[in-house]
Amino acid sequence: MKEFEDLNFDEILDDGFSILSEEINISDLENLDEHNEQTIFPILPVRNMVMFPKVIIPITAGRAMSIKLLEEAQRNNEYIGILTQNNSSIENPTTDDLFSVGTLAKIIKIIKLPEGNVTAITRGFQRFKVKEFTGKKPYFKASITKLKDSSTKKKDEYEALLENVKDLALKIIDIDPNIPNAANFAVKNISANEDLLNFICSNASFSPNEKQKLLEEKSLMIRAEKCYALMHDEYRKLELRSQIHNKTSKDLDKQQREYFLNQQIRTIQDELGGGPESDVEELLEKAKKIKWNDEVDEHFKKEINRLQRQNPNSPDYNVQRNYLDFFTDLPWEKYSKDVFDIIKAEKVLDKAHYGLEDIKKRILEHMAVLKLKNNMKSPILCLVGPPGVGKTSLGKSVADALGRKYIRVSLGGLHDESEIRGHRKTYIGAMAGRILQSIKKAGTSNPVIVLDEIDKIGQGIHGDPSSALLEVLDPEQNNSFYDNFLEMGYDLSKVMFIATANSLSTIQRPLLDRMEIIEIAGYTLEEKVEIAKRHLIKKQQEENGLEVKSFKLGNAELKHIIDAHTSESGVRGLEKQIASVARWVALQTAMEKDYEPKIMLEKVDEILGVPRPKNLSEITSVPGVVTGLAWTQVGGDILFIESILSEGKGILTMTGNLGNVMKESATIALEYIKAKHQELGISSEDIQKNNIHVHVPEGATPKDGPSAGIAMLTSIVSSFKNKKVKSHLAMTGEITLRGKVLPVGGIKEKLLAAARAGIKEIILCEANRKDVEEIKKDYLKNLKINYVSRMGEVIELAIES
């Protein structure tokens, strides 16, 4: 609710004026004590009105504080100072929100309204200026300087000007239907020149700021001139409004109402110089600054002509306007300049990412070819690896190295084809696809766009987004990518797309074929330590408001955190543990406790909790337990395969949430044992009289794949022979009924998982030797790898004699 607001002209004249004429002798106001000894004056803030001297105005007050001011001032027969707010939207003004010049006023009468508000009939007395505010409670008070109006020596000119003001005021009253007839009577019957001028200034439809400037003007002559100029502007507007009304108000009926409104808007737009013509001019001006080929230019002209033919008030006009706005905002044939400083680019990549040599090499090769040829289709790279290894952030580093704009488009959970290819522009709320929106946002046609989580695209009732990506990610087609909203081809061949994925199994084969796959395996222990020292510790110190030397973690402590408190391929878990240490340091600092900045091993475990057990020898210290190697979407991992014998009839049972392929591997392993039991040193009676139960722990986790074949075989043989499997030994490989061991995938991830788990010896298929040779020797320095071709070799290597 507004605290104060001036009543409208009708209320002033019909309500207030009638009260005054009936109950107050206005002539008595001239006898007010001008020599009043009052020095401190209550200040009443008002908004949307300005009080002038010798003018009677009712003011409505709503807040208890303001009502109290009015009642006490009337009771004490005090003058009040009325100041206008410089910002009418402020509900609770301060002294800074008030103009310094206002009008002293006397309260003539207070009328209580039914809702608890009061209306005070006030009469302006004299202008004043605030010297100093002396109080805020219960309302503003101030010491003031009274201001006098200066008369003019040009009496005749002044009186003639006031006659013009009076005549123009009467014309405005006649032409404006919102002004009551009583105003005509009031203007004609005010005899004093100063009173007439102030009455018109107070009640004219000028803005509060314009009225305030008139009040602050001490020269009556200049005040009259400014008032006359403002009235002329107001009279022109009223005449124009009347002309527009007359143009559109002839012979109207119900069917013409809509036409009337449209015609009136068009007339106003013609007078203001706006409308559809200005839209077209604006679009043509934007088009002049854009470099595009003849085909695009022809299409643009066709669409701009269509815009000109449409009614500006129809829905289709806005659709066409939005389309052309998007069309002209696209960076047609605008390219950022590539940076060909390969040495500098290599430093940028090395600084931002430790390791990842394959992808760095590929980026530098691309830059080298681009530097020599100066024109080539950008490659479509797909970075595949477990979470937390830096796939997404690598895209930003590539953009920095090339000097290009960087845009990230998250595709996880996308299931609508129109998100890629856009909607038809005729639909309500239609928009272009994410690819072109990203191009528009980048402002260049050759940014680096990271398509994040491309393996997690869904398929819904609105099409298949991954199929729409076939054109985007095909270097032979994307030079004219068709977006449904744009309705013509757009060249994406200069865009460098970098897709990221955790797994290739869910990506369509045709889409996979269009990309250059670069696999990013997990980090080794040494790489994680370097990443923590170079990036993670500093980052967590900044995020937790700590100084650079607030805490330090040495190599031994970092290795302990990695080994005992994390189990991952990337470094997200490591960062969380370092963040825990940083928060502990922040707590000690905030509580002003002494602590040792060099965090020791004992303190690490105290902060992070009990380390996880790692002694695999205890787990595999009984017959029938084998350590297998598995590949998961989050990298490599180890799993334990257990088997046990019980009296029965040679029945095989399996548990552990196993898939069909793993169940088949166990069946093949048992059949092989039955066929080769003599070579393996197992009696047929033992096989026939014992049931075999195979279990893979963590039964809540689904498991499938052929990689556990040799591990299942070894586990069952170990149970039959009642001999343990060597400790710190792990294996992976597929088996056949003929006794051959077949290669499997994910070797690098599996070997890194084995190293993390403390495995010292590995059994692999001979055909996987080439995969191992592609891995850095540093990663395998603590691993002994045995290559086998037959199942007999596996048993001989794995089971203790």
PDB file of N, CA, C and O in Angstrom, residues 443-481:
ATOM      1  N   GLY A 443      29.874 -17.285 -31.163  1.00  0.00           N
ATOM      2  CA  GLY A 443      30.150 -16.123 -32.000  1.00  0.00           C
ATOM      3  C   GLY A 443      31.115 -16.395 -33.130  1.00  0.00           C
ATOM      4  O   GLY A 443      31.460 -15.480 -33.873  1.00  0.00           O
ATOM      5  N   THR A 444      31.570 -17.631 -33.270  1.00  0.00           N
ATOM      6  CA  THR A 444      32.438 -18.015 -34.388  1.00  0.00           C
ATOM      7  C   THR A 444      31.973 -19.363 -34.919  1.00  0.00           C
ATOM      8  O   THR A 444      31.334 -20.134 -34.206  1.00  0.00           O
ATOM      9  N   SER A 445      32.333 -19.642 -36.165  1.00  0.00           N
ATOM     10  CA  SER A 445      31.914 -20.901 -36.792  1.00  0.00           C
ATOM     11  C   SER A 445      32.958 -21.996 -36.655  1.00  0.00           C
ATOM     12  O   SER A 445      32.824 -23.051 -37.271  1.00  0.00           O
ATOM     13  N   ASN A 446      33.991 -21.757 -35.873  1.00  0.00           N
ATOM     14  CA  ASN A 446      34.998 -22.809 -35.671  1.00  0.00           C
ATOM     15  C   ASN A 446      35.394 -22.961 -34.197  1.00  0.00           C
ATOM     16  O   ASN A 446      36.574 -22.984 -33.855  1.00  0.00           O
ATOM     17  N   PRO A 447      34.404 -23.070 -33.292  1.00  0.00           N
ATOM     18  CA  PRO A 447      34.777 -23.274 -31.896  1.00  0.00           C
ATOM     19  C   PRO A 447      35.160 -24.726 -31.631  1.00  0.00           C
ATOM     20  O   PRO A 447      35.056 -25.589 -32.515  1.00  0.00           O
ATOM     21  N   VAL A 448      35.605 -24.983 -30.420  1.00  0.00           N
ATOM     22  CA  VAL A 448      35.774 -26.355 -29.942  1.00  0.00           C
ATOM     23  C   VAL A 448      34.519 -26.697 -29.139  1.00  0.00           C
ATOM     24  O   VAL A 448      34.212 -26.036 -28.147  1.00  0.00           O
ATOM     25  N   ILE A 449      33.739 -27.680 -29.608  1.00  0.00           N
ATOM     26  CA  ILE A 449      32.512 -28.078 -28.931  1.00  0.00           C
ATOM     27  C   ILE A 449      32.721 -29.459 -28.312  1.00  0.00           C
ATOM     28  O   ILE A 449      33.014 -30.424 -29.016  1.00  0.00           O
ATOM     29  N   VAL A 450      32.591 -29.528 -27.004  1.00  0.00           N
ATOM     30  CA  VAL A 450      32.713 -30.796 -26.291  1.00  0.00           C
ATOM     31  C   VAL A 450      31.317 -31.399 -26.130  1.00  0.00           C
ATOM     32  O   VAL A 450      30.447 -30.800 -25.489  1.00  0.00           O
ATOM     33  N   LEU A 451      31.095 -32.542 -26.750  1.00  0.00           N
ATOM     34  CA  LEU A 451      29.835 -33.268 -26.611  1.00  0.00           C
ATOM     35  C   LEU A 451      29.995 -34.249 -25.450  1.00  0.00           C
ATOM     36  O   LEU A 451      30.509 -35.350 -25.610  1.00  0.00           O
ATOM     37  N   ASP A 452      29.575 -33.801 -24.278  1.00  0.00           N
ATOM     38  CA  ASP A 452      29.849 -34.544 -23.049  1.00  0.00           C
ATOM     39  C   ASP A 452      28.856 -35.689 -22.857  1.00  0.00           C
ATOM     40  O   ASP A 452      27.664 -35.533 -23.120  1.00  0.00           O
ATOM     41  N   GLU A 453      29.358 -36.824 -22.404  1.00  0.00           N
ATOM     42  CA  GLU A 453      28.549 -38.019 -22.091  1.00  0.00           C
ATOM     43  C   GLU A 453      27.751 -38.483 -23.311  1.00  0.00           C
ATOM     44  O   GLU A 453      26.533 -38.698 -23.239  1.00  0.00           O
ATOM     45  N   ILE A 454      28.433 -38.655 -24.448  1.00  0.00           N
ATOM     46  CA  ILE A 454      27.736 -39.068 -25.673  1.00  0.00           C
ATOM     47  C   ILE A 454      27.215 -40.499 -25.570  1.00  0.00           C
ATOM     48  O   ILE A 454      26.313 -40.899 -26.318  1.00  0.00           O
ATOM     49  N   ASP A 455      27.749 -41.270 -24.636  1.00  0.00           N
ATOM     50  CA  ASP A 455      27.293 -42.653 -24.473  1.00  0.00           C
ATOM     51  C   ASP A 455      26.008 -42.756 -23.655  1.00  0.00           C
ATOM     52  O   ASP A 455      25.443 -43.842 -23.522  1.00  0.00           O
ATOM     53  N   LYS A 456      25.530 -41.642 -23.127  1.00  0.00           N
ATOM     54  CA  LYS A 456      24.341 -41.668 -22.277  1.00  0.00           C
ATOM     55  C   LYS A 456      23.139 -41.023 -22.942  1.00  0.00           C
ATOM     56  O   LYS A 456      22.192 -40.609 -22.271  1.00  0.00           O
ATOM     57  N   ILE A 457      23.152 -40.939 -24.269  1.00  0.00           N
ATOM     58  CA  ILE A 457      21.993 -40.431 -25.001  1.00  0.00           C
ATOM     59  C   ILE A 457      20.888 -41.479 -24.959  1.00  0.00           C
ATOM     60  O   ILE A 457      21.125 -42.665 -25.200  1.00  0.00           O
ATOM     61  N   GLY A 458      19.668 -41.055 -24.667  1.00  0.00           N
ATOM     62  CA  GLY A 458      18.534 -41.962 -24.625  1.00  0.00           C
ATOM     63  C   GLY A 458      17.764 -41.950 -25.937  1.00  0.00           C
ATOM     64  O   GLY A 458      18.080 -41.223 -26.872  1.00  0.00           O
ATOM     65  N   GLN A 459      16.753 -42.766 -26.007  1.00  0.00           N
ATOM     66  CA  GLN A 459      15.894 -42.836 -27.186  1.00  0.00           C
ATOM     67  C   GLN A 459      14.455 -42.817 -26.707  1.00  0.00           C
ATOM     68  O   GLN A 459      14.030 -43.699 -25.962  1.00  0.00           O
ATOM     69  N   GLY A 460      13.694 -41.771 -27.103  1.00  0.00           N
ATOM     70  CA  GLY A 460      12.320 -41.639 -26.656  1.00  0.00           C
ATOM     71  C   GLY A 460      11.345 -41.632 -27.811  1.00  0.00           C
ATOM     72  O   GLY A 460      11.667 -42.012 -28.947  1.00  0.00           O
ATOM     73  N   ILE A 461      10.132 -41.148 -27.525  1.00  0.00           N
ATOM     74  CA  ILE A 461       9.078 -41.141 -28.535  1.00  0.00           C
ATOM     75  C   ILE A 461       9.288 -40.031 -29.563  1.00  0.00           C
ATOM     76  O   ILE A 461       8.605 -39.990 -30.580  1.00  0.00           O
ATOM     77  N   HIS A 462      10.217 -39.116 -29.282  1.00  0.00           N
ATOM     78  CA  HIS A 462      10.452 -37.994 -30.185  1.00  0.00           C
ATOM     79  C   HIS A 462      11.691 -38.207 -31.050  1.00  0.00           C
ATOM     80  O   HIS A 462      12.366 -37.258 -31.432  1.00  0.00           O
ATOM     81  N   GLY A 463      12.010 -39.444 -31.354  1.00  0.00           N
ATOM     82  CA  GLY A 463      13.142 -39.715 -32.230  1.00  0.00           C
ATOM     83  C   GLY A 463      14.382 -40.132 -31.475  1.00  0.00           C
ATOM     84  O   GLY A 463      14.403 -40.232 -30.251  1.00  0.00           O
ATOM     85  N   ASP A 464      15.450 -40.357 -32.235  1.00  0.00           N
ATOM     86  CA  ASP A 464      16.710 -40.845 -31.683  1.00  0.00           C
ATOM     87  C   ASP A 464      17.788 -39.775 -31.872  1.00  0.00           C
ATOM     88  O   ASP A 464      18.249 -39.538 -32.998  1.00  0.00           O
ATOM     89  N   PRO A 465      18.196 -39.091 -30.792  1.00  0.00           N
ATOM     90  CA  PRO A 465      19.215 -38.040 -30.933  1.00  0.00           C
ATOM     91  C   PRO A 465      20.541 -38.547 -31.479  1.00  0.00           C
ATOM     92  O   PRO A 465      21.227 -37.822 -32.206  1.00  0.00           O
ATOM     93  N   SER A 466      20.919 -39.777 -31.135  1.00  0.00           N
ATOM     94  CA  SER A 466      22.209 -40.284 -31.607  1.00  0.00           C
ATOM     95  C   SER A 466      22.202 -40.449 -33.125  1.00  0.00           C
ATOM     96  O   SER A 466      23.241 -40.295 -33.778  1.00  0.00           O
ATOM     97  N   SER A 467      21.042 -40.733 -33.710  1.00  0.00           N
ATOM     98  CA  SER A 467      20.956 -40.813 -35.173  1.00  0.00           C
ATOM     99  C   SER A 467      21.089 -39.427 -35.788  1.00  0.00           C
ATOM    100  O   SER A 467      21.678 -39.262 -36.863  1.00  0.00           O
ATOM    101  N   ALA A 468      20.549 -38.406 -35.116  1.00  0.00           N
ATOM    102  CA  ALA A 468      20.695 -37.036 -35.608  1.00  0.00           C
ATOM    103  C   ALA A 468      22.147 -36.585 -35.562  1.00  0.00           C
ATOM    104  O   ALA A 468      22.575 -35.744 -36.355  1.00  0.00           O
ATOM    105  N   LEU A 469      22.920 -37.164 -34.624  1.00  0.00           N
ATOM    106  CA  LEU A 469      24.339 -36.792 -34.522  1.00  0.00           C
ATOM    107  C   LEU A 469      25.178 -37.371 -35.662  1.00  0.00           C
ATOM    108  O   LEU A 469      26.329 -36.968 -35.838  1.00  0.00           O
ATOM    109  N   LEU A 470      24.622 -38.330 -36.409  1.00  0.00           N
ATOM    110  CA  LEU A 470      25.382 -38.927 -37.504  1.00  0.00           C
ATOM    111  C   LEU A 470      25.799 -37.877 -38.516  1.00  0.00           C
ATOM    112  O   LEU A 470      26.917 -37.913 -39.031  1.00  0.00           O
ATOM    113  N   GLU A 471      24.910 -36.931 -38.809  1.00  0.00           N
ATOM    114  CA  GLU A 471      25.256 -35.879 -39.764  1.00  0.00           C
ATOM    115  C   GLU A 471      26.197 -34.862 -39.141  1.00  0.00           C
ATOM    116  O   GLU A 471      27.114 -34.367 -39.793  1.00  0.00           O
ATOM    117  N   VAL A 472      25.986 -34.576 -37.846  1.00  0.00           N
ATOM    118  CA  VAL A 472      26.842 -33.595 -37.177  1.00  0.00           C
ATOM    119  C   VAL A 472      28.291 -34.064 -37.141  1.00  0.00           C
ATOM    120  O   VAL A 472      29.227 -33.278 -37.364  1.00  0.00           O
ATOM    121  N   LEU A 473      28.499 -35.342 -36.876  1.00  0.00           N
ATOM    122  CA  LEU A 473      29.839 -35.869 -36.642  1.00  0.00           C
ATOM    123  C   LEU A 473      30.409 -36.603 -37.859  1.00  0.00           C
ATOM    124  O   LEU A 473      31.314 -37.415 -37.707  1.00  0.00           O
ATOM    125  N   ASP A 474      29.898 -36.315 -39.032  1.00  0.00           N
ATOM    126  CA  ASP A 474      30.444 -36.909 -40.249  1.00  0.00           C
ATOM    127  C   ASP A 474      31.182 -35.824 -41.033  1.00  0.00           C
ATOM    128  O   ASP A 474      30.557 -34.906 -41.567  1.00  0.00           O
ATOM    129  N   PRO A 475      32.510 -35.886 -41.107  1.00  0.00           N
ATOM    130  CA  PRO A 475      33.267 -34.844 -41.826  1.00  0.00           C
ATOM    131  C   PRO A 475      32.868 -34.700 -43.286  1.00  0.00           C
ATOM    132  O   PRO A 475      33.114 -33.657 -43.894  1.00  0.00           O
ATOM    133  N   GLU A 476      32.258 -35.738 -43.865  1.00  0.00           N
ATOM    134  CA  GLU A 476      31.851 -35.668 -45.264  1.00  0.00           C
ATOM    135  C   GLU A 476      30.480 -35.017 -45.443  1.00  0.00           C
ATOM    136  O   GLU A 476      30.093 -34.669 -46.550  1.00  0.00           O
ATOM    137  N   GLN A 477      29.717 -34.871 -44.344  1.00  0.00           N
ATOM    138  CA  GLN A 477      28.365 -34.330 -44.453  1.00  0.00           C
ATOM    139  C   GLN A 477      28.164 -33.021 -43.706  1.00  0.00           C
ATOM    140  O   GLN A 477      27.298 -32.230 -44.068  1.00  0.00           O
ATOM    141  N   ASN A 478      28.935 -32.789 -42.649  1.00  0.00           N
ATOM    142  CA  ASN A 478      28.596 -31.670 -41.787  1.00  0.00           C
ATOM    143  C   ASN A 478      28.972 -30.297 -42.350  1.00  0.00           C
ATOM    144  O   ASN A 478      28.821 -29.290 -41.657  1.00  0.00           O
ATOM    145  N   ASN A 479      29.436 -30.242 -43.601  1.00  0.00           N
ATOM    146  CA  ASN A 479      29.653 -28.933 -44.217  1.00  0.00           C
ATOM    147  C   ASN A 479      28.328 -28.290 -44.631  1.00  0.00           C
ATOM    148  O   ASN A 479      28.288 -27.134 -45.050  1.00  0.00           O
ATOM    149  N   SER A 480      27.227 -29.044 -44.528  1.00  0.00           N
ATOM    150  CA  SER A 480      25.898 -28.484 -44.813  1.00  0.00           C
ATOM    151  C   SER A 480      24.885 -29.118 -43.857  1.00  0.00           C
ATOM    152  O   SER A 480      23.911 -29.737 -44.287  1.00  0.00           O
ATOM    153  N   PHE A 481      25.126 -28.972 -42.564  1.00  0.00           N
ATOM    154  CA  PHE A 481      24.235 -29.548 -41.550  1.00  0.00           C
ATOM    155  C   PHE A 481      22.880 -28.856 -41.600  1.00  0.00           C
ATOM    156  O   PHE A 481      22.784 -27.624 -41.534  1.00  0.00           O
TER     157      PHE A 481
END
